[in-house]
PDB file of C-alpha atoms in Angstrom:
ATOM      1  CA  UNK A  40       2.845 -13.793 -14.122  1.00  0.00           C
ATOM      2  CA  UNK A  41       1.154 -11.333 -11.775  1.00  0.00           C
ATOM      3  CA  UNK A  42       3.145  -9.932  -8.834  1.00  0.00           C
ATOM      4  CA  UNK A  43       2.275  -7.871  -5.745  1.00  0.00           C
ATOM      5  CA  UNK A  44       4.386  -4.878  -4.705  1.00  0.00           C
ATOM      6  CA  UNK A  45       4.323  -2.691  -1.597  1.00  0.00           C
ATOM      7  CA  UNK A  46       5.384   0.963  -1.304  1.00  0.00           C
ATOM      8  CA  UNK A  47       4.524   2.365   2.114  1.00  0.00           C
ATOM      9  CA  UNK A  48       5.681   4.698   4.869  1.00  0.00           C
ATOM     10  CA  UNK A  49       5.814   3.909   8.572  1.00  0.00           C
ATOM     11  CA  UNK A  50       6.726   5.788  11.685  1.00  0.00           C
ATOM     12  CA  UNK A  51      10.102   4.787  13.105  1.00  0.00           C
ATOM     13  CA  UNK A  52       8.241   2.524  15.543  1.00  0.00           C
ATOM     14  CA  UNK A  53       6.473   0.693  12.689  1.00  0.00           C
ATOM     15  CA  UNK A  54       3.008   2.281  12.544  1.00  0.00           C
ATOM     16  CA  UNK A  55       1.230   3.259   9.336  1.00  0.00           C
ATOM     17  CA  UNK A  56      -1.554   5.184  11.079  1.00  0.00           C
ATOM     18  CA  UNK A  57      -2.803   6.168  14.493  1.00  0.00           C
ATOM     19  CA  UNK A  58      -5.178   3.757  16.268  1.00  0.00           C
ATOM     20  CA  UNK A  59      -8.192   5.566  14.764  1.00  0.00           C
ATOM     21  CA  UNK A  60      -6.727   5.333  11.236  1.00  0.00           C
ATOM     22  CA  UNK A  61      -5.599   8.965  11.157  1.00  0.00           C
ATOM     23  CA  UNK A  62      -2.614   9.662   8.881  1.00  0.00           C
ATOM     24  CA  UNK A  63      -2.439  13.438   9.377  1.00  0.00           C
ATOM     25  CA  UNK A  64       1.019  12.997  10.932  1.00  0.00           C
ATOM     26  CA  UNK A  65       2.164  11.800   7.524  1.00  0.00           C
ATOM     27  CA  UNK A  66       0.305  14.371   5.432  1.00  0.00           C
ATOM     28  CA  UNK A  67       1.526  17.324   7.498  1.00  0.00           C
ATOM     29  CA  UNK A  68       5.239  16.635   7.153  1.00  0.00           C
ATOM     30  CA  UNK A  69       7.237  19.685   6.105  1.00  0.00           C
ATOM     31  CA  UNK A  70       9.265  18.024   3.382  1.00  0.00           C
ATOM     32  CA  UNK A  71      12.140  19.386   1.382  1.00  0.00           C
ATOM     33  CA  UNK A  72      11.753  18.897  -2.348  1.00  0.00           C
ATOM     34  CA  UNK A  73      12.857  15.244  -2.405  1.00  0.00           C
ATOM     35  CA  UNK A  74      12.102  12.423  -4.781  1.00  0.00           C
ATOM     36  CA  UNK A  75      11.274   9.383  -2.654  1.00  0.00           C
ATOM     37  CA  UNK A  76      10.699   7.178  -5.694  1.00  0.00           C
ATOM     38  CA  UNK A  77       6.905   6.987  -5.647  1.00  0.00           C
ATOM     39  CA  UNK A  78       6.496   8.299  -9.211  1.00  0.00           C
ATOM     40  CA  UNK A  79       8.988   5.763 -10.542  1.00  0.00           C
ATOM     41  CA  UNK A  80       7.282   3.007  -8.541  1.00  0.00           C
ATOM     42  CA  UNK A  81       3.721   3.844  -9.625  1.00  0.00           C
ATOM     43  CA  UNK A  82       4.745   4.220 -13.285  1.00  0.00           C
ATOM     44  CA  UNK A  83       5.536   0.475 -13.257  1.00  0.00           C
ATOM     45  CA  UNK A  84       2.210  -0.531 -11.689  1.00  0.00           C
ATOM     46  CA  UNK A  85      -0.863  -1.700 -13.635  1.00  0.00           C
ATOM     47  CA  UNK A  86      -3.517  -1.810 -10.917  1.00  0.00           C
ATOM     48  CA  UNK A  87      -3.890  -1.043  -7.204  1.00  0.00           C
ATOM     49  CA  UNK A  88      -5.464  -3.211  -4.498  1.00  0.00           C
ATOM     50  CA  UNK A  89      -6.291  -1.510  -1.209  1.00  0.00           C
ATOM     51  CA  UNK A  90      -8.370  -2.204   1.854  1.00  0.00           C
ATOM     52  CA  UNK A  91     -11.474  -0.425   3.109  1.00  0.00           C
ATOM     53  CA  UNK A  92      -9.578   1.634   5.681  1.00  0.00           C
ATOM     54  CA  UNK A  93      -7.164   2.995   3.095  1.00  0.00           C
ATOM     55  CA  UNK A  94     -10.007   3.663   0.668  1.00  0.00           C
ATOM     56  CA  UNK A  95     -12.029   5.521   3.290  1.00  0.00           C
ATOM     57  CA  UNK A  96      -8.968   7.668   4.025  1.00  0.00           C
ATOM     58  CA  UNK A  97      -8.397   8.639   0.370  1.00  0.00           C
ATOM     59  CA  UNK A  98     -11.863   8.451  -1.223  1.00  0.00           C
ATOM     60  CA  UNK A  99     -12.555  12.161  -0.821  1.00  0.00           C
ATOM     61  CA  UNK A 100      -9.105  13.392  -1.862  1.00  0.00           C
ATOM     62  CA  UNK A 101      -9.383  15.955  -4.629  1.00  0.00           C
ATOM     63  CA  UNK A 102      -8.119  15.307  -7.152  1.00  0.00           C
ATOM     64  CA  UNK A 103      -8.336  11.518  -6.985  1.00  0.00           C
ATOM     65  CA  UNK A 104      -4.689  10.517  -6.424  1.00  0.00           C
ATOM     66  CA  UNK A 105      -4.560   7.390  -8.605  1.00  0.00           C
ATOM     67  CA  UNK A 106      -4.231   7.125 -12.369  1.00  0.00           C
ATOM     68  CA  UNK A 107      -4.470   3.323 -12.252  1.00  0.00           C
ATOM     69  CA  UNK A 108      -7.581   1.191 -11.688  1.00  0.00           C
ATOM     70  CA  UNK A 109      -8.254   0.516  -7.994  1.00  0.00           C
ATOM     71  CA  UNK A 110      -9.799  -2.607  -6.457  1.00  0.00           C
ATOM     72  CA  UNK A 111     -10.969  -2.176  -2.873  1.00  0.00           C
ATOM     73  CA  UNK A 112     -11.090  -5.421  -0.895  1.00  0.00           C
ATOM     74  CA  UNK A 113     -13.959  -5.185   1.570  1.00  0.00           C
ATOM     75  CA  UNK A 114     -16.853  -7.454   2.414  1.00  0.00           C
ATOM     76  CA  UNK A 115     -18.584  -4.363   3.842  1.00  0.00           C
ATOM     77  CA  UNK A 116     -18.195  -2.169   0.747  1.00  0.00           C
ATOM     78  CA  UNK A 117     -18.805  -4.988  -1.754  1.00  0.00           C
ATOM     79  CA  UNK A 118     -22.518  -4.661  -1.037  1.00  0.00           C
ATOM     80  CA  UNK A 119     -22.459  -0.918  -1.866  1.00  0.00           C
ATOM     81  CA  UNK A 120     -22.182   1.003  -5.098  1.00  0.00           C
ATOM     82  CA  UNK A 121     -19.024   2.912  -5.909  1.00  0.00           C
ATOM     83  CA  UNK A 122     -19.338   6.655  -5.213  1.00  0.00           C
ATOM     84  CA  UNK A 123     -20.369   8.474  -8.381  1.00  0.00           C
ATOM     85  CA  UNK A 124     -17.141  10.480  -8.677  1.00  0.00           C
ATOM     86  CA  UNK A 125     -15.125   7.219  -8.671  1.00  0.00           C
ATOM     87  CA  UNK A 126     -17.172   5.155 -11.132  1.00  0.00           C
ATOM     88  CA  UNK A 127     -14.798   3.704 -13.723  1.00  0.00           C
ATOM     89  CA  UNK A 128     -11.826   4.258 -11.406  1.00  0.00           C
ATOM     90  CA  UNK A 129     -12.687   2.012  -8.442  1.00  0.00           C
ATOM     91  CA  UNK A 130     -14.432  -1.309  -7.949  1.00  0.00           C
ATOM     92  CA  UNK A 131     -15.273  -3.148  -4.761  1.00  0.00           C
ATOM     93  CA  UNK A 132     -14.598  -6.853  -4.206  1.00  0.00           C
ATOM     94  CA  UNK A 133     -15.144  -9.268  -1.343  1.00  0.00           C
ATOM     95  CA  UNK A 134     -12.959 -12.004  -2.880  1.00  0.00           C
ATOM     96  CA  UNK A 135      -9.970 -13.598  -1.191  1.00  0.00           C
ATOM     97  CA  UNK A 136      -6.548 -12.291  -2.258  1.00  0.00           C
ATOM     98  CA  UNK A 137      -5.720 -15.323  -4.429  1.00  0.00           C
ATOM     99  CA  UNK A 138      -8.989 -14.991  -6.342  1.00  0.00           C
ATOM    100  CA  UNK A 139      -8.549 -11.244  -6.876  1.00  0.00           C
ATOM    101  CA  UNK A 140      -5.001 -11.763  -8.155  1.00  0.00           C
ATOM    102  CA  UNK A 141      -6.198 -14.539 -10.501  1.00  0.00           C
ATOM    103  CA  UNK A 142      -9.019 -12.291 -11.753  1.00  0.00           C
ATOM    104  CA  UNK A 143      -6.592  -9.421 -12.394  1.00  0.00           C
ATOM    105  CA  UNK A 144      -4.107 -11.754 -14.112  1.00  0.00           C
ATOM    106  CA  UNK A 145      -6.906 -12.978 -16.408  1.00  0.00           C
ATOM    107  CA  UNK A 146      -7.580  -9.324 -17.289  1.00  0.00           C
ATOM    108  CA  UNK A 147      -3.944  -8.884 -18.335  1.00  0.00           C
ATOM    109  CA  UNK A 148      -2.579  -7.051 -15.293  1.00  0.00           C
ATOM    110  CA  UNK A 149       0.977  -7.944 -14.257  1.00  0.00           C
ATOM    111  CA  UNK A 150       2.166  -5.595 -11.476  1.00  0.00           C
ATOM    112  CA  UNK A 151      -0.134  -4.856  -8.553  1.00  0.00           C
ATOM    113  CA  UNK A 152       0.399  -2.196  -5.886  1.00  0.00           C
ATOM    114  CA  UNK A 153      -0.820  -3.661  -2.593  1.00  0.00           C
ATOM    115  CA  UNK A 154      -1.777  -0.901  -0.128  1.00  0.00           C
ATOM    116  CA  UNK A 155      -3.231  -0.822   3.383  1.00  0.00           C
ATOM    117  CA  UNK A 156      -2.014  -2.519   6.530  1.00  0.00           C
ATOM    118  CA  UNK A 157      -4.484  -5.391   6.778  1.00  0.00           C
ATOM    119  CA  UNK A 158      -4.398  -6.044   3.040  1.00  0.00           C
ATOM    120  CA  UNK A 159      -0.593  -6.097   3.023  1.00  0.00           C
ATOM    121  CA  UNK A 160      -0.610  -8.489   5.994  1.00  0.00           C
ATOM    122  CA  UNK A 161      -3.143 -10.743   4.271  1.00  0.00           C
ATOM    123  CA  UNK A 162      -1.180 -10.848   1.009  1.00  0.00           C
ATOM    124  CA  UNK A 163       2.100 -11.481   2.868  1.00  0.00           C
ATOM    125  CA  UNK A 164       0.598 -14.440   4.732  1.00  0.00           C
ATOM    126  CA  UNK A 165      -0.491 -15.936   1.416  1.00  0.00           C
ATOM    127  CA  UNK A 166       2.840 -15.420  -0.346  1.00  0.00           C
ATOM    128  CA  UNK A 167       1.422 -12.880  -2.803  1.00  0.00           C
ATOM    129  CA  UNK A 168       3.955 -10.083  -2.243  1.00  0.00           C
ATOM    130  CA  UNK A 169       7.080  -9.976  -4.418  1.00  0.00           C
ATOM    131  CA  UNK A 170       8.802  -7.000  -2.793  1.00  0.00           C
ATOM    132  CA  UNK A 171       8.405  -4.202  -0.256  1.00  0.00           C
ATOM    133  CA  UNK A 172       9.669  -0.629  -0.326  1.00  0.00           C
ATOM    134  CA  UNK A 173       9.310   0.721   3.206  1.00  0.00           C
ATOM    135  CA  UNK A 174      10.109   4.322   4.070  1.00  0.00           C
ATOM    136  CA  UNK A 175      10.674   5.019   7.762  1.00  0.00           C
ATOM    137  CA  UNK A 176       9.653   8.511   8.823  1.00  0.00           C
ATOM    138  CA  UNK A 177      11.591   9.973  11.785  1.00  0.00           C
ATOM    139  CA  UNK A 178       8.651  10.202  14.161  1.00  0.00           C
ATOM    140  CA  UNK A 179       7.586   7.999  17.074  1.00  0.00           C
ATOM    141  CA  UNK A 180       3.834   7.543  17.418  1.00  0.00           C
ATOM    142  CA  UNK A 181       4.001   5.233  20.415  1.00  0.00           C
ATOM    143  CA  UNK A 182       0.926   3.321  19.303  1.00  0.00           C
ATOM    144  CA  UNK A 183      -1.207   2.898  16.246  1.00  0.00           C
ATOM    145  CA  UNK A 184      -1.888   0.510  13.403  1.00  0.00           C
ATOM    146  CA  UNK A 185       1.217  -1.578  12.719  1.00  0.00           C
ATOM    147  CA  UNK A 186       2.391  -2.388   9.226  1.00  0.00           C
ATOM    148  CA  UNK A 187       3.091  -5.982  10.195  1.00  0.00           C
ATOM    149  CA  UNK A 188       1.156  -8.437  12.310  1.00  0.00           C
ATOM    150  CA  UNK A 189       1.433 -12.126  13.150  1.00  0.00           C
ATOM    151  CA  UNK A 190       2.617 -14.426  10.360  1.00  0.00           C
ATOM    152  CA  UNK A 191       2.180 -18.215  10.189  1.00  0.00           C
ATOM    153  CA  UNK A 192       5.925 -18.717   9.669  1.00  0.00           C
ATOM    154  CA  UNK A 193       9.030 -16.616   9.196  1.00  0.00           C
ATOM    155  CA  UNK A 194       9.109 -14.609   5.976  1.00  0.00           C
ATOM    156  CA  UNK A 195      12.679 -14.275   4.749  1.00  0.00           C
ATOM    157  CA  UNK A 196      13.678 -11.099   2.964  1.00  0.00           C
ATOM    158  CA  UNK A 197      16.570 -10.196   0.692  1.00  0.00           C
ATOM    159  CA  UNK A 198      17.778  -6.639   1.220  1.00  0.00           C
ATOM    160  CA  UNK A 199      18.104  -4.939  -2.182  1.00  0.00           C
ATOM    161  CA  UNK A 200      19.057  -1.423  -1.127  1.00  0.00           C
ATOM    162  CA  UNK A 201      18.609   1.369   1.391  1.00  0.00           C
ATOM    163  CA  UNK A 202      18.555   5.110   0.735  1.00  0.00           C
ATOM    164  CA  UNK A 203      18.658   7.970   3.189  1.00  0.00           C
ATOM    165  CA  UNK A 204      17.195  11.385   2.498  1.00  0.00           C
ATOM    166  CA  UNK A 205      17.908  14.908   3.742  1.00  0.00           C
ATOM    167  CA  UNK A 206      14.507  14.830   5.468  1.00  0.00           C
ATOM    168  CA  UNK A 207      15.732  11.968   7.678  1.00  0.00           C
ATOM    169  CA  UNK A 208      13.632   9.413   5.823  1.00  0.00           C
ATOM    170  CA  UNK A 209      15.219   5.972   5.448  1.00  0.00           C
ATOM    171  CA  UNK A 210      13.891   3.865   2.595  1.00  0.00           C
ATOM    172  CA  UNK A 211      14.664   0.163   2.309  1.00  0.00           C
ATOM    173  CA  UNK A 212      13.756  -2.188  -0.530  1.00  0.00           C
ATOM    174  CA  UNK A 213      13.327  -5.902   0.205  1.00  0.00           C
ATOM    175  CA  UNK A 214      12.452  -8.863  -1.961  1.00  0.00           C
ATOM    176  CA  UNK A 215      10.527 -11.776  -0.483  1.00  0.00           C
ATOM    177  CA  UNK A 216      12.563 -14.990  -0.601  1.00  0.00           C
ATOM    178  CA  UNK A 217      10.343 -17.880  -1.636  1.00  0.00           C
TER     179      UNK A 217
END
């Protein structure tokens, strides 16, 4: 069975980026040498699904930060070719979340990293997220792109654990109750 998993950071007031999509506040953090669990998380992931905004933020990172195949959900990008330096690493799709998950399951993938605010919201609304690891960064942005948006009904969560770090980060792991 294929499952969706989230690993993401937010400001203390719940934003994943500034209104214009900028994440420099996150990239410029002066961090002590701490293990926040990303390596352990990503080592158990088979494939990554992200949205256009996230892709446009990371597409020019050098080196390319992902060692897993990436599917970018975007009706805009689906009509374009993948940039040459990402051929074989990234593919574009304009399919609905259920269809993408079914396609990936048919290809043998089991654990999917769901990344990007709108994509996470879309997958949550459709019941396609198994669990969320959310790291709160001790900064207030005041406004920006929220991690969560409206949902059609309450989504109950089971708290699995919370860790605090010397940096002031607070990381909580929740499982979606179905």
